[in-house]
Coordinates of C-alpha atoms in Angstrom, one line a residue:
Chain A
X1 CA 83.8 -147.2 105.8
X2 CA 83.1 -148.4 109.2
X3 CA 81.2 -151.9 110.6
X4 CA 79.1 -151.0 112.9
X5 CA 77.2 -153.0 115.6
X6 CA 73.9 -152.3 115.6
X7 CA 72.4 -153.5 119.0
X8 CA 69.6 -154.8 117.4
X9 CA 70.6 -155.8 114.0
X10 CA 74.1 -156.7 114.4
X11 CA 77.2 -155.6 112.3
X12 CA 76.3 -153.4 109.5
X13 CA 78.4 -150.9 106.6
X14 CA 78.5 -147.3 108.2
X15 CA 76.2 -146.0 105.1
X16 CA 73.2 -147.3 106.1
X17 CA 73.2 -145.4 109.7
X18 CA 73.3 -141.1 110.4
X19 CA 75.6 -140.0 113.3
X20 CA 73.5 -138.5 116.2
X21 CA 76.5 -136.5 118.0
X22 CA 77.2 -136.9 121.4
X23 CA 75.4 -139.3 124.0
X24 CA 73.8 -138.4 127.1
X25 CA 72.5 -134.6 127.0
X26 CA 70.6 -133.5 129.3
X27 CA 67.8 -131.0 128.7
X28 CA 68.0 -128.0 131.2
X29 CA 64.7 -126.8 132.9
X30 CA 62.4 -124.7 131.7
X31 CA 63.6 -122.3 134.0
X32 CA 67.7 -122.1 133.4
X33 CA 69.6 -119.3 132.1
X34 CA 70.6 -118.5 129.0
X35 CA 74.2 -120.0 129.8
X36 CA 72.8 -123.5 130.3
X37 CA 70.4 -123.3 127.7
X38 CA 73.3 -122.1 125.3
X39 CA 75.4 -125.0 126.4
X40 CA 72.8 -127.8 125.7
X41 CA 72.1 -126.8 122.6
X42 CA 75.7 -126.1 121.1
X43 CA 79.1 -126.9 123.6
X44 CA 80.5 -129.9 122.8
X45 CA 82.9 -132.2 124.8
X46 CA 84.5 -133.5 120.6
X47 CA 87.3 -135.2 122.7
X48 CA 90.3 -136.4 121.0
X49 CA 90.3 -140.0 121.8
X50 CA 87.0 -141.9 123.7
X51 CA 83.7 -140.7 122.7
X52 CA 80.4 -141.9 123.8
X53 CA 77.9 -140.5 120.9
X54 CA 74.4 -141.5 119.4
X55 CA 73.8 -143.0 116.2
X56 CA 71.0 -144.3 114.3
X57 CA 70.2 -147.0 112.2
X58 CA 68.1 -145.3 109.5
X59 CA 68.9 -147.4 106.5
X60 CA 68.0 -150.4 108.9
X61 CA 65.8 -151.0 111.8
X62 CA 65.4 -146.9 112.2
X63 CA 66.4 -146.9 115.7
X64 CA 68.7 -144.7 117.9
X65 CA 71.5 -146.3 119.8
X66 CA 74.3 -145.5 122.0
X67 CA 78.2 -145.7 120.9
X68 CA 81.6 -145.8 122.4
X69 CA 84.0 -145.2 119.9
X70 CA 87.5 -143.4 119.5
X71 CA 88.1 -140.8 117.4
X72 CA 91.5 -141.3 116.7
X73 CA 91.7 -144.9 115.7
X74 CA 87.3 -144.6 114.9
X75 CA 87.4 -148.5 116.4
X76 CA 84.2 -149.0 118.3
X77 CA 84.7 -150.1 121.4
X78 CA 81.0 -150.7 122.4
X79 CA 77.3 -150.0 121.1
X80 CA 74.5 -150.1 123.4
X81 CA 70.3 -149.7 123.2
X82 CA 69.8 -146.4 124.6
X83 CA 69.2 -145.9 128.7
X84 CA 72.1 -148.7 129.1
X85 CA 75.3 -146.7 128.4
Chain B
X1 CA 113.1 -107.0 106.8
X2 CA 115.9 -107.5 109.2
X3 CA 117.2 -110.9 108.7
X4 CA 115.8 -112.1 105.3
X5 CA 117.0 -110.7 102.4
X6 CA 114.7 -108.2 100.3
X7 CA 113.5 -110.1 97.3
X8 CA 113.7 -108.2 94.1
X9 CA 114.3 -108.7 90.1
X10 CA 118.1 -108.0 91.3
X11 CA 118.2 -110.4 94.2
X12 CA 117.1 -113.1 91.6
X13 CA 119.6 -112.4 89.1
X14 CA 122.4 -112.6 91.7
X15 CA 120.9 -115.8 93.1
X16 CA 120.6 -117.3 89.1
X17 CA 124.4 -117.1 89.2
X18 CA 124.4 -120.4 91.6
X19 CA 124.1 -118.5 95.0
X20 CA 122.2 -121.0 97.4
X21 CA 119.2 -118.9 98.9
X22 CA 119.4 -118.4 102.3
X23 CA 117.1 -120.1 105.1
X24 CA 113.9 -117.2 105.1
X25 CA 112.7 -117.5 108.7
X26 CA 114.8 -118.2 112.2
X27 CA 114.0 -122.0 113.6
X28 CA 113.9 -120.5 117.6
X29 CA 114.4 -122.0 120.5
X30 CA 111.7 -121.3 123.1
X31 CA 112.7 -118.4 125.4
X32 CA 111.4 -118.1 129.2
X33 CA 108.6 -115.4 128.7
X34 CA 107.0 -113.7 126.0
X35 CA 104.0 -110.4 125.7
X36 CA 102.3 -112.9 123.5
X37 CA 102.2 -116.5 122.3
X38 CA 100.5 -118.2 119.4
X39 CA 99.5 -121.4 119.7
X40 CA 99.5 -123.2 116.3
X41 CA 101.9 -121.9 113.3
X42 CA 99.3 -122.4 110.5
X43 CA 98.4 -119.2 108.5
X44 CA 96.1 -118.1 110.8
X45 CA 98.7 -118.4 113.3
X46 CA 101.3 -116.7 111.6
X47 CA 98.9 -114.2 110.0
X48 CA 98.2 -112.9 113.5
X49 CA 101.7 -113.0 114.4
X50 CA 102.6 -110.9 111.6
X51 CA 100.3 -108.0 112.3
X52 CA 100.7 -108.0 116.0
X53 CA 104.4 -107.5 115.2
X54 CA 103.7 -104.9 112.2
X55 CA 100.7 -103.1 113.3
X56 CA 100.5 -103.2 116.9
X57 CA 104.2 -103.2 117.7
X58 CA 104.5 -106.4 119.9
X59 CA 107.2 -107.9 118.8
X60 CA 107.9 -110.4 121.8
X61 CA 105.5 -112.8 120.3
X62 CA 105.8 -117.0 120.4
X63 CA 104.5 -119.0 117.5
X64 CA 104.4 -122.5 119.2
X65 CA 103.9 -125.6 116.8
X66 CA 103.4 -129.0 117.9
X67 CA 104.6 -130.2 114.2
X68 CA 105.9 -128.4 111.7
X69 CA 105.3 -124.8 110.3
X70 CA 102.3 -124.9 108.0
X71 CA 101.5 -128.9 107.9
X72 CA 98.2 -128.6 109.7
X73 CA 94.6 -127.5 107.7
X74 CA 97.0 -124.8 105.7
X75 CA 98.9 -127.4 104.0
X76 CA 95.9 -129.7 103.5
X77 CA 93.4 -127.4 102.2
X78 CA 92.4 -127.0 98.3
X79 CA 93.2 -122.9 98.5
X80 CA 89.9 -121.6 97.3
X81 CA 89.7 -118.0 98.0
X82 CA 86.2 -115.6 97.3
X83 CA 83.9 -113.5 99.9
X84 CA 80.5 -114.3 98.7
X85 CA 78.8 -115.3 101.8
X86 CA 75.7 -114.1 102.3
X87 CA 75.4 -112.5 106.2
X88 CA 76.6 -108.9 106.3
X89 CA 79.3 -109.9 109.0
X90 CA 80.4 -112.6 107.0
X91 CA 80.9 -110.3 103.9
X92 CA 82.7 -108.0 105.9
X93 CA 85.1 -110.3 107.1
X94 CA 85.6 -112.5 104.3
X95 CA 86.0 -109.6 101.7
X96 CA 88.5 -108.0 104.7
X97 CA 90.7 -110.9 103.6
X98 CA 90.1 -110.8 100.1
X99 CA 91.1 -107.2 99.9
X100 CA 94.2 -108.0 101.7
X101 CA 94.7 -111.0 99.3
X102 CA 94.8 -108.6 96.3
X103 CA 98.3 -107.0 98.1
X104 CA 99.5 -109.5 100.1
X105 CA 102.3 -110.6 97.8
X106 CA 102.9 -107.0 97.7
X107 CA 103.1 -106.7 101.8
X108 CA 105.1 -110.2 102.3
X109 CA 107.4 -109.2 100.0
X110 CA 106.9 -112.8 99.3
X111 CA 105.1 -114.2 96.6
X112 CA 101.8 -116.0 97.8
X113 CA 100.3 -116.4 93.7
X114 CA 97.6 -115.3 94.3
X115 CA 95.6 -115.6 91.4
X116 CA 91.8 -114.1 91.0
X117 CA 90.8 -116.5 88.2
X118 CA 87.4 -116.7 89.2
X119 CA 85.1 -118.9 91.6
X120 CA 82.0 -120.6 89.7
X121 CA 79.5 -121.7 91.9
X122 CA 77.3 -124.6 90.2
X123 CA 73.3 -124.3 90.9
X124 CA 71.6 -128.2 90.0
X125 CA 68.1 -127.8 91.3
X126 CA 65.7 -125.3 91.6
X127 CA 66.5 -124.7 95.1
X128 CA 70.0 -123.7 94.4
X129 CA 69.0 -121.4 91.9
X130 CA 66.9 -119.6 94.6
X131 CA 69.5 -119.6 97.0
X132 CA 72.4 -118.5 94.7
X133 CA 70.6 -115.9 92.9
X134 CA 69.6 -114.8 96.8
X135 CA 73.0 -114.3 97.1
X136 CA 74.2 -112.5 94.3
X137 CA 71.6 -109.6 94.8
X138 CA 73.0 -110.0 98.9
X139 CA 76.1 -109.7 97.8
X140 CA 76.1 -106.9 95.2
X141 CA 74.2 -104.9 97.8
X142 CA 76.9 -105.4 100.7
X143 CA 79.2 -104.2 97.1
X144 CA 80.6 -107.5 96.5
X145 CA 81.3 -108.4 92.9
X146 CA 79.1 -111.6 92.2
X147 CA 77.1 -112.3 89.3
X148 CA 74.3 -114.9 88.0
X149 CA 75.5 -116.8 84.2
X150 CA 73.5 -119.1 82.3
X151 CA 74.4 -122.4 81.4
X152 CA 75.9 -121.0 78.1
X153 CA 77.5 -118.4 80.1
X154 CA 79.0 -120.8 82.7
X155 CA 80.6 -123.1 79.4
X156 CA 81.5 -120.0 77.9
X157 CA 83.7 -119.2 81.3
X158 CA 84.9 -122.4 82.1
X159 CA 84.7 -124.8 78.4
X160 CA 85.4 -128.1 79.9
X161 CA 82.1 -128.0 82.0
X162 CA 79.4 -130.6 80.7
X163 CA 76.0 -128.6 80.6
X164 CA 73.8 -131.2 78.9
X165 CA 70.2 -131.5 80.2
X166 CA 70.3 -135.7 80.6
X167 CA 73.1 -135.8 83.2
X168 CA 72.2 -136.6 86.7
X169 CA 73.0 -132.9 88.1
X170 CA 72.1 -131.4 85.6
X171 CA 73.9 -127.0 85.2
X172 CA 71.1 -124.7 85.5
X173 CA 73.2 -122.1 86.1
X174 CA 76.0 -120.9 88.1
X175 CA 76.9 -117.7 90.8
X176 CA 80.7 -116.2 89.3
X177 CA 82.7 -114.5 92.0
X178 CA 85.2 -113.1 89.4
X179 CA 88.0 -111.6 92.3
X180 CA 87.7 -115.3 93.9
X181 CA 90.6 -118.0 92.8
X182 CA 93.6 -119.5 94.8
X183 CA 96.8 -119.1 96.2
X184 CA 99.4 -121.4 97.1
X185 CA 98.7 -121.9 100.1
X186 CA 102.2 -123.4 101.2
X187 CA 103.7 -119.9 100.3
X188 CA 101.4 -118.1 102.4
X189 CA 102.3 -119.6 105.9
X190 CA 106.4 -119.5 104.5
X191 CA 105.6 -115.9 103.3
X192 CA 103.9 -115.0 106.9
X193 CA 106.3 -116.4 108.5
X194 CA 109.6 -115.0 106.7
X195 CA 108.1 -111.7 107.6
X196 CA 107.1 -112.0 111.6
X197 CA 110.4 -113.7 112.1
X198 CA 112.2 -110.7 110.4
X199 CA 110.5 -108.3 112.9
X200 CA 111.8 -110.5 115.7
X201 CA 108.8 -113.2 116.0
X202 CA 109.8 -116.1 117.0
X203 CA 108.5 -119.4 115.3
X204 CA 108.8 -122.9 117.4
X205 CA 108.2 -126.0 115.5
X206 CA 107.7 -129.5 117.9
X207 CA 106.9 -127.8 120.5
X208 CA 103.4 -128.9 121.6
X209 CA 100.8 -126.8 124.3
X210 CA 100.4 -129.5 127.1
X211 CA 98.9 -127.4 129.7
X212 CA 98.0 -123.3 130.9
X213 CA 99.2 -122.2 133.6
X214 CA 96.8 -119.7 135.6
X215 CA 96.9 -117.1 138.0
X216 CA 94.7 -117.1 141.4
X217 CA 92.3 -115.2 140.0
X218 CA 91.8 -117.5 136.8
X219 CA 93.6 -115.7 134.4
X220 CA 96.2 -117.1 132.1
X221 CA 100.1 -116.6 132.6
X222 CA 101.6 -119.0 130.4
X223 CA 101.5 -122.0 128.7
X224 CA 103.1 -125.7 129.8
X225 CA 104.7 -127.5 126.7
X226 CA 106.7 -130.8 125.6
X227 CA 109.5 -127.9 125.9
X228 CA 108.8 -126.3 129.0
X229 CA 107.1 -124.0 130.3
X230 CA 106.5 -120.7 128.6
X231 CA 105.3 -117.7 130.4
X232 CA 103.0 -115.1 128.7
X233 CA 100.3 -112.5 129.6
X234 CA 98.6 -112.8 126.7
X235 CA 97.7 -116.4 124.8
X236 CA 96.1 -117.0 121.4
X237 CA 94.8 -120.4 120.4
X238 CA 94.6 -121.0 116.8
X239 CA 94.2 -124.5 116.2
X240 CA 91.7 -125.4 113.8
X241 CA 90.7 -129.0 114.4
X242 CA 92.2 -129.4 117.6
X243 CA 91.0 -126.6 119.3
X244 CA 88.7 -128.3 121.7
X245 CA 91.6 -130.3 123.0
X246 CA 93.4 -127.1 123.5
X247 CA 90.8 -125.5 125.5
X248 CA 89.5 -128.4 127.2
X249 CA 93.1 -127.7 128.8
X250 CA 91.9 -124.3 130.0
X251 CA 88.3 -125.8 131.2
X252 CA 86.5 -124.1 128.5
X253 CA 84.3 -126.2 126.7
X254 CA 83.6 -124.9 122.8
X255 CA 80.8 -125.4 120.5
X256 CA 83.1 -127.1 117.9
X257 CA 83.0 -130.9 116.2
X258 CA 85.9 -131.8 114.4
X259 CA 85.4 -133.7 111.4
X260 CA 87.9 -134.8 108.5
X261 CA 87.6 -133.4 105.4
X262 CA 89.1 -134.8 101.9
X263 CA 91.2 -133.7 99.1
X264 CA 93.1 -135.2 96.5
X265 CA 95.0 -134.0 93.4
X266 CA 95.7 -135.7 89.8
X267 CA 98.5 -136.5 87.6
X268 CA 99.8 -133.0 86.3
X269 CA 97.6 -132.3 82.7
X270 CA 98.2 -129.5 80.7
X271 CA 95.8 -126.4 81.6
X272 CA 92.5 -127.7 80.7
X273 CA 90.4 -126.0 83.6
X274 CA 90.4 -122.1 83.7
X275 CA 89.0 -121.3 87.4
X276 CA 87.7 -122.5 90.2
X277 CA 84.5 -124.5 90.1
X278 CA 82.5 -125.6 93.1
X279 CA 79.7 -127.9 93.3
X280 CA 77.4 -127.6 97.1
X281 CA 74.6 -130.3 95.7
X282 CA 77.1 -132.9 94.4
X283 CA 80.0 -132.2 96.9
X284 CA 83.0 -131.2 94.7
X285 CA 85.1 -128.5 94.1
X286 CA 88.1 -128.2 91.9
X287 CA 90.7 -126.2 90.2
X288 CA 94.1 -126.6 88.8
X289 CA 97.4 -126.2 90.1
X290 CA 100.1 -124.5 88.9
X291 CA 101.9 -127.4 88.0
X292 CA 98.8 -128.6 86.3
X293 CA 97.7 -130.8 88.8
X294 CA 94.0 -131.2 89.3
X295 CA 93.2 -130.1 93.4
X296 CA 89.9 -131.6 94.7
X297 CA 88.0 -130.9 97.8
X298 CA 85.5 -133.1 98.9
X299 CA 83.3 -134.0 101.8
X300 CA 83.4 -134.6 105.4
X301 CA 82.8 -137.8 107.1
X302 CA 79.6 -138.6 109.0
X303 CA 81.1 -138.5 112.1
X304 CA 83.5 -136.6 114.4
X305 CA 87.3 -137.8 114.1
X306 CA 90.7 -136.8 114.4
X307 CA 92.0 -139.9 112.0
X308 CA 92.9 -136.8 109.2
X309 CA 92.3 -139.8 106.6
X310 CA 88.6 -140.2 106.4
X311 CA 86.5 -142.9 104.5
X312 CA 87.5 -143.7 101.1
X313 CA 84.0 -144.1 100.0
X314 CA 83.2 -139.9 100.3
X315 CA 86.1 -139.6 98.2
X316 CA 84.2 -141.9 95.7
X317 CA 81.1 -139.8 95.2
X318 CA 83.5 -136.4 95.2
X319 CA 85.1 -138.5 91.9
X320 CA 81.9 -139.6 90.7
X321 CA 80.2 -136.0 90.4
X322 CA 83.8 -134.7 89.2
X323 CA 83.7 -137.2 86.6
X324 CA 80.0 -136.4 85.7
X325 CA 80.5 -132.6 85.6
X326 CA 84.0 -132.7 83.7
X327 CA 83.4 -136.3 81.8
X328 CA 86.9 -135.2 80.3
X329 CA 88.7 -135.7 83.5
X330 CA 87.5 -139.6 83.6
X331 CA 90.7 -141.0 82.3
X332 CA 92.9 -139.4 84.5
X333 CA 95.2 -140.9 87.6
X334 CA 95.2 -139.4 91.1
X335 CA 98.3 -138.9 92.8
X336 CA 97.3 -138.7 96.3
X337 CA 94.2 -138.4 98.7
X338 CA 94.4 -137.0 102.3
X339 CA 92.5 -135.7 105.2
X340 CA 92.3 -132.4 107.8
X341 CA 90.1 -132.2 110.8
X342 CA 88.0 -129.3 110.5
X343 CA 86.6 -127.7 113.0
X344 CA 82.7 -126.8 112.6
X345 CA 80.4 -124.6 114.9
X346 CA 76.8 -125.2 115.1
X347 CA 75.9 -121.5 112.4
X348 CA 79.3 -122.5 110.3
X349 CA 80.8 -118.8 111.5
X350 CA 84.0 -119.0 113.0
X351 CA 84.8 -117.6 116.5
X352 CA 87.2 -114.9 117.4
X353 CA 87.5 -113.4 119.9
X354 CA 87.5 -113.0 123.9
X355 CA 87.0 -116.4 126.1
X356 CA 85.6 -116.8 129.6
X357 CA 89.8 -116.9 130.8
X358 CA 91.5 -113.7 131.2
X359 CA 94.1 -113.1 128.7
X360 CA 93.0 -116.1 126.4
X361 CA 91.9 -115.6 123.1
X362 CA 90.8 -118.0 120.7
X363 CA 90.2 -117.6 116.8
X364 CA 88.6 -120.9 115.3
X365 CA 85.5 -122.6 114.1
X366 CA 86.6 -121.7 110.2
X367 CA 85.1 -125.1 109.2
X368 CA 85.5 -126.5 105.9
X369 CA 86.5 -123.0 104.2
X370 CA 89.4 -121.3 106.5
X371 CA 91.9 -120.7 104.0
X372 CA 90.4 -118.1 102.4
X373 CA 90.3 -116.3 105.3
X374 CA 93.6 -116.3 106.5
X375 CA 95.0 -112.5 106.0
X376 CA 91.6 -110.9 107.5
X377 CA 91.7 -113.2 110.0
X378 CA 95.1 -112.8 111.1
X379 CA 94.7 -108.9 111.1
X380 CA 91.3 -108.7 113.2
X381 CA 92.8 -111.3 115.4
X382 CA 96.0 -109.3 116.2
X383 CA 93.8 -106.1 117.1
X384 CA 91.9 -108.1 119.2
X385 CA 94.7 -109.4 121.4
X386 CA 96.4 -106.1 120.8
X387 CA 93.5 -104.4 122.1
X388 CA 91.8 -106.7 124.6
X389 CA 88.7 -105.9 123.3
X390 CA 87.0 -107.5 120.1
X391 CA 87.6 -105.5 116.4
X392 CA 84.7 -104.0 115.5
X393 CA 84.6 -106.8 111.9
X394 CA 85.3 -109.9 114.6
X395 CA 82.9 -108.3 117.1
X396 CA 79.7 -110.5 116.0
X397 CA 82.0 -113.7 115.9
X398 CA 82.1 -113.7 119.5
X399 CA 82.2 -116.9 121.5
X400 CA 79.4 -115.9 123.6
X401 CA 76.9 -115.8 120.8
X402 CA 76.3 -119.1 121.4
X403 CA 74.7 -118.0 124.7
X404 CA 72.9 -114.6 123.0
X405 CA 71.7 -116.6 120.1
X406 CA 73.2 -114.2 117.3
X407 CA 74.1 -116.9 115.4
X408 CA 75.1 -116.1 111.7
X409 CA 74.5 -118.7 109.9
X410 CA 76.2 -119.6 106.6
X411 CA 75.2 -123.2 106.3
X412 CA 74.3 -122.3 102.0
X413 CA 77.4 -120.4 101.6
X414 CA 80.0 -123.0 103.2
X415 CA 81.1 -125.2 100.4
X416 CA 80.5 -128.4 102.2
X417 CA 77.1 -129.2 103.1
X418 CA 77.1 -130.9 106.2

């Protein structure tokens, strides 16, 4: 199980967070294709190694946060409130 | 068979007089160029090696490994085998494989034990009644065998199953696939592989993809490796968990996460546990071994990873609702616990098919249930590549659905809930 930093609530057991996938999406405009849209909502960078990703603390103080973690070793190298990643 | 020997009653008396067997496939070395290479020598791999070479007549095929033949997802998986999904392009693909299942021994000339002992599917709430009983009727439509038992009926079927009312998950019934079971699933990438090396395939173990090379106009002419490079027109990429790596190589981005996924097996017991049971509420699934081992399949972590270990505490509830279901099971020891990345799409459909690179092909996205798959997916594969065009079953499993949103979604039928 992992320890996780919360940002806010400090080190905590992995069961009381949900994984939110990966950080830093962005939402297309209304107006892009079907290509872009696709993308958005389904490709994936799932890199083998560094991975910045969203997780929440929903056993906790309910908020979403931003991660740097590797997905070899899982150590976290960094957790972050969101808009400062 | 060119190389192996046939196996028959005859070849095993001769070999019962103290005759060591010989080695079934060749261990190549890489050649220059090939038509066709493989990447990954797991059954799917090998599967679509196999019928390129015996249906298609390309025979200048590459199997590339980075490790060793058959010690990815094939040799980590619990070997549960059954086609009752409940999309109509799901059951035609999945009950492609099982029908090749029923001969495959047969066809290999090899034997995979295959054994249809049954796949019970356990409903605990009122939902998974609904759902199950949704996809019987689906299922017997698309003329798939799958029926709807009682709680009586389910003990009746499998007698070490605890179908008291006070337990916490309480059996209100159960979905039997009666042609589903297991194979060994060792056997079937040894038994794939024996025949595409005897029709000239070559197999290449520690030899890991590193780069493509491309043409000017973007299409694919080989592969870079830890052994060199290897030239081919055409390039298959069949690497479950790690196929986003792979294709990140080739600048295509997929819509996969890789997640590890649990088993574990017992202490060998005498046969107490007749056929397969599986469990989608409480997360378990489990059968016995022919060497009496109990085999079960848990969960998937949280989060993505490539540590093929994952957290000990998923284990724990896979054991606690294992222990509940079967409370006869409590006392006994497990042997060992391990992990496979798994690699998931978005609708929990695999992906074969044609990719934005000329003359790449990829076949992945099997999830936490590819095993079962492996003949059907091999074959519709190897007329894909052979063909350069989808085959007609793999046709809806295109990568570009993602785009088109024809996504067939199988999140009930997977076995782990995600």
């Amino acid at each position: 199980m992992l320890l996780i930093p919360c940002p806010w609530c400090g080190p905590r057991p992995e069961n009381e967070f949900r994984y939110g996938g990966q950080a830093n999406l962005t939402r297309p405009a209304a107006s892009a294709d079907d290509a872009a849209r696709g993308a958005y909502l389904y490709l994936r960078d799932n890199p083998r190694g560094r991975h910045q990703e969203r997780w929440r603390h929903r056993h906790g103080c309910g908020r979403f946060f931003n991660c740097v973690r590797d997905t070899v070793t899982d150590r976290i190298a960094s957790t972050s409130k969101i808009g400062s990643l | 068979m060119e190389n192996a020997a046939r196996f028959s009653f005859l070849s095993l008396l001769r070999h019962g007089t103290g005759k060591v067997w010989d080695r079934q496939w060749r261990d190549a070395q890489p050649k220059a160029s090939y038509g066709v290479v493989i990447v990954g020598a797991g059954g799917h791999g090998l599967a679509t090696a196999y019928y390129l070479a015996k249906e298609h007549g390309i025979r200048d095929i590459a199997v590339l490994e980075k490790g060793w033949l058959g010690g990815g997802n094939t040799g980590r998986n619990t070997t549960i085998i059954r086609s009752n999904y409940l999309q109509p392009e799901s059951a035609d693909l999945y009950e492609h494989a099982l029908k090749l299942w029923e001969t495959l021994s047969q066809d290999l000339n090899y034997n995979v034990m295959y054994s249809p002992r049954g796949v019970l599917m356990l409903a605990h709430t009122h939902h998974d009644v609904q759902v199950f009983r949704r996809h019987v009727q689906a299922n017997r439509l698309q003329g798939i065998d799958n029926e709807w038992l009682t709680p009586a009926q389910a003990k009746v079927f499998c007698p070490p199953l605890d179908i008291s009312a006070e337990v916490r998950f309480p059996v209100l019934g159960a979905a039997l696939q009666r042609r589903g079971g297991v194979a060994r699933h060792d056997a079937v990438a040894w038994g794939y592989a024996r025949a595409a090396s005897a029709m000239g395939v070559d197999i290449i173990q520690n030899c890991a993809v590193t780069g493509f090379s491309r043409s000017a106009a973007g299409a694919v002419t080989g592969v870079e490796t830890t052994r060199g490079p290897i030239a081919a027109g055409r390039i298959g990429v069949v690497t479950a968990g790690h196929t986003s790596v792979v294709m990140a190589m080739a600048g295509v981005r997929m819509p996969l996460e890789s997640f590890p996924l649990q088993a574990l097996v017992s202490e060998p017991v005498k046969p107490v546990l007749p056929c397969v049971v599986m469990s989608n509420t409480v997360h378990a699934y489990i059968s016995q071994s022919d060497k009496g081992e109990l085999v079960i399949g848990g969960g998937t972590d949280a989060y993505t990873s490539y540590s093929q270990a994952g957290g000990l505490h998923v284990t724990r509830a896979t054991l606690a609702a294992v222990c509940e279901l079967f409370p006869s099971f409590r006392r006994l020891r497990m042997l060992r616990n391990w992990g496979g990345i798994v690699d998931t799409t978005p609708d929990r459909s695999p992906i074969i098919g044609l990719t934005p690179v000329p003359g790449l092909f990829v076949n992945c996205g099997w999830g936490t249930g590819g095993f079962k798959a492996t003949p059907g997916s091999g074959h519709v594969f190897a007329a894909t590549i052979a063909r350069g065009e989808p085959h007609p079953i793999a046709a809806p499993f295109s990568l570009d659905r993602f785009c088109a949103g024809r996504l067939i979604n199988e999140e009930a039928a997977a076995a782990v809930a995600h």
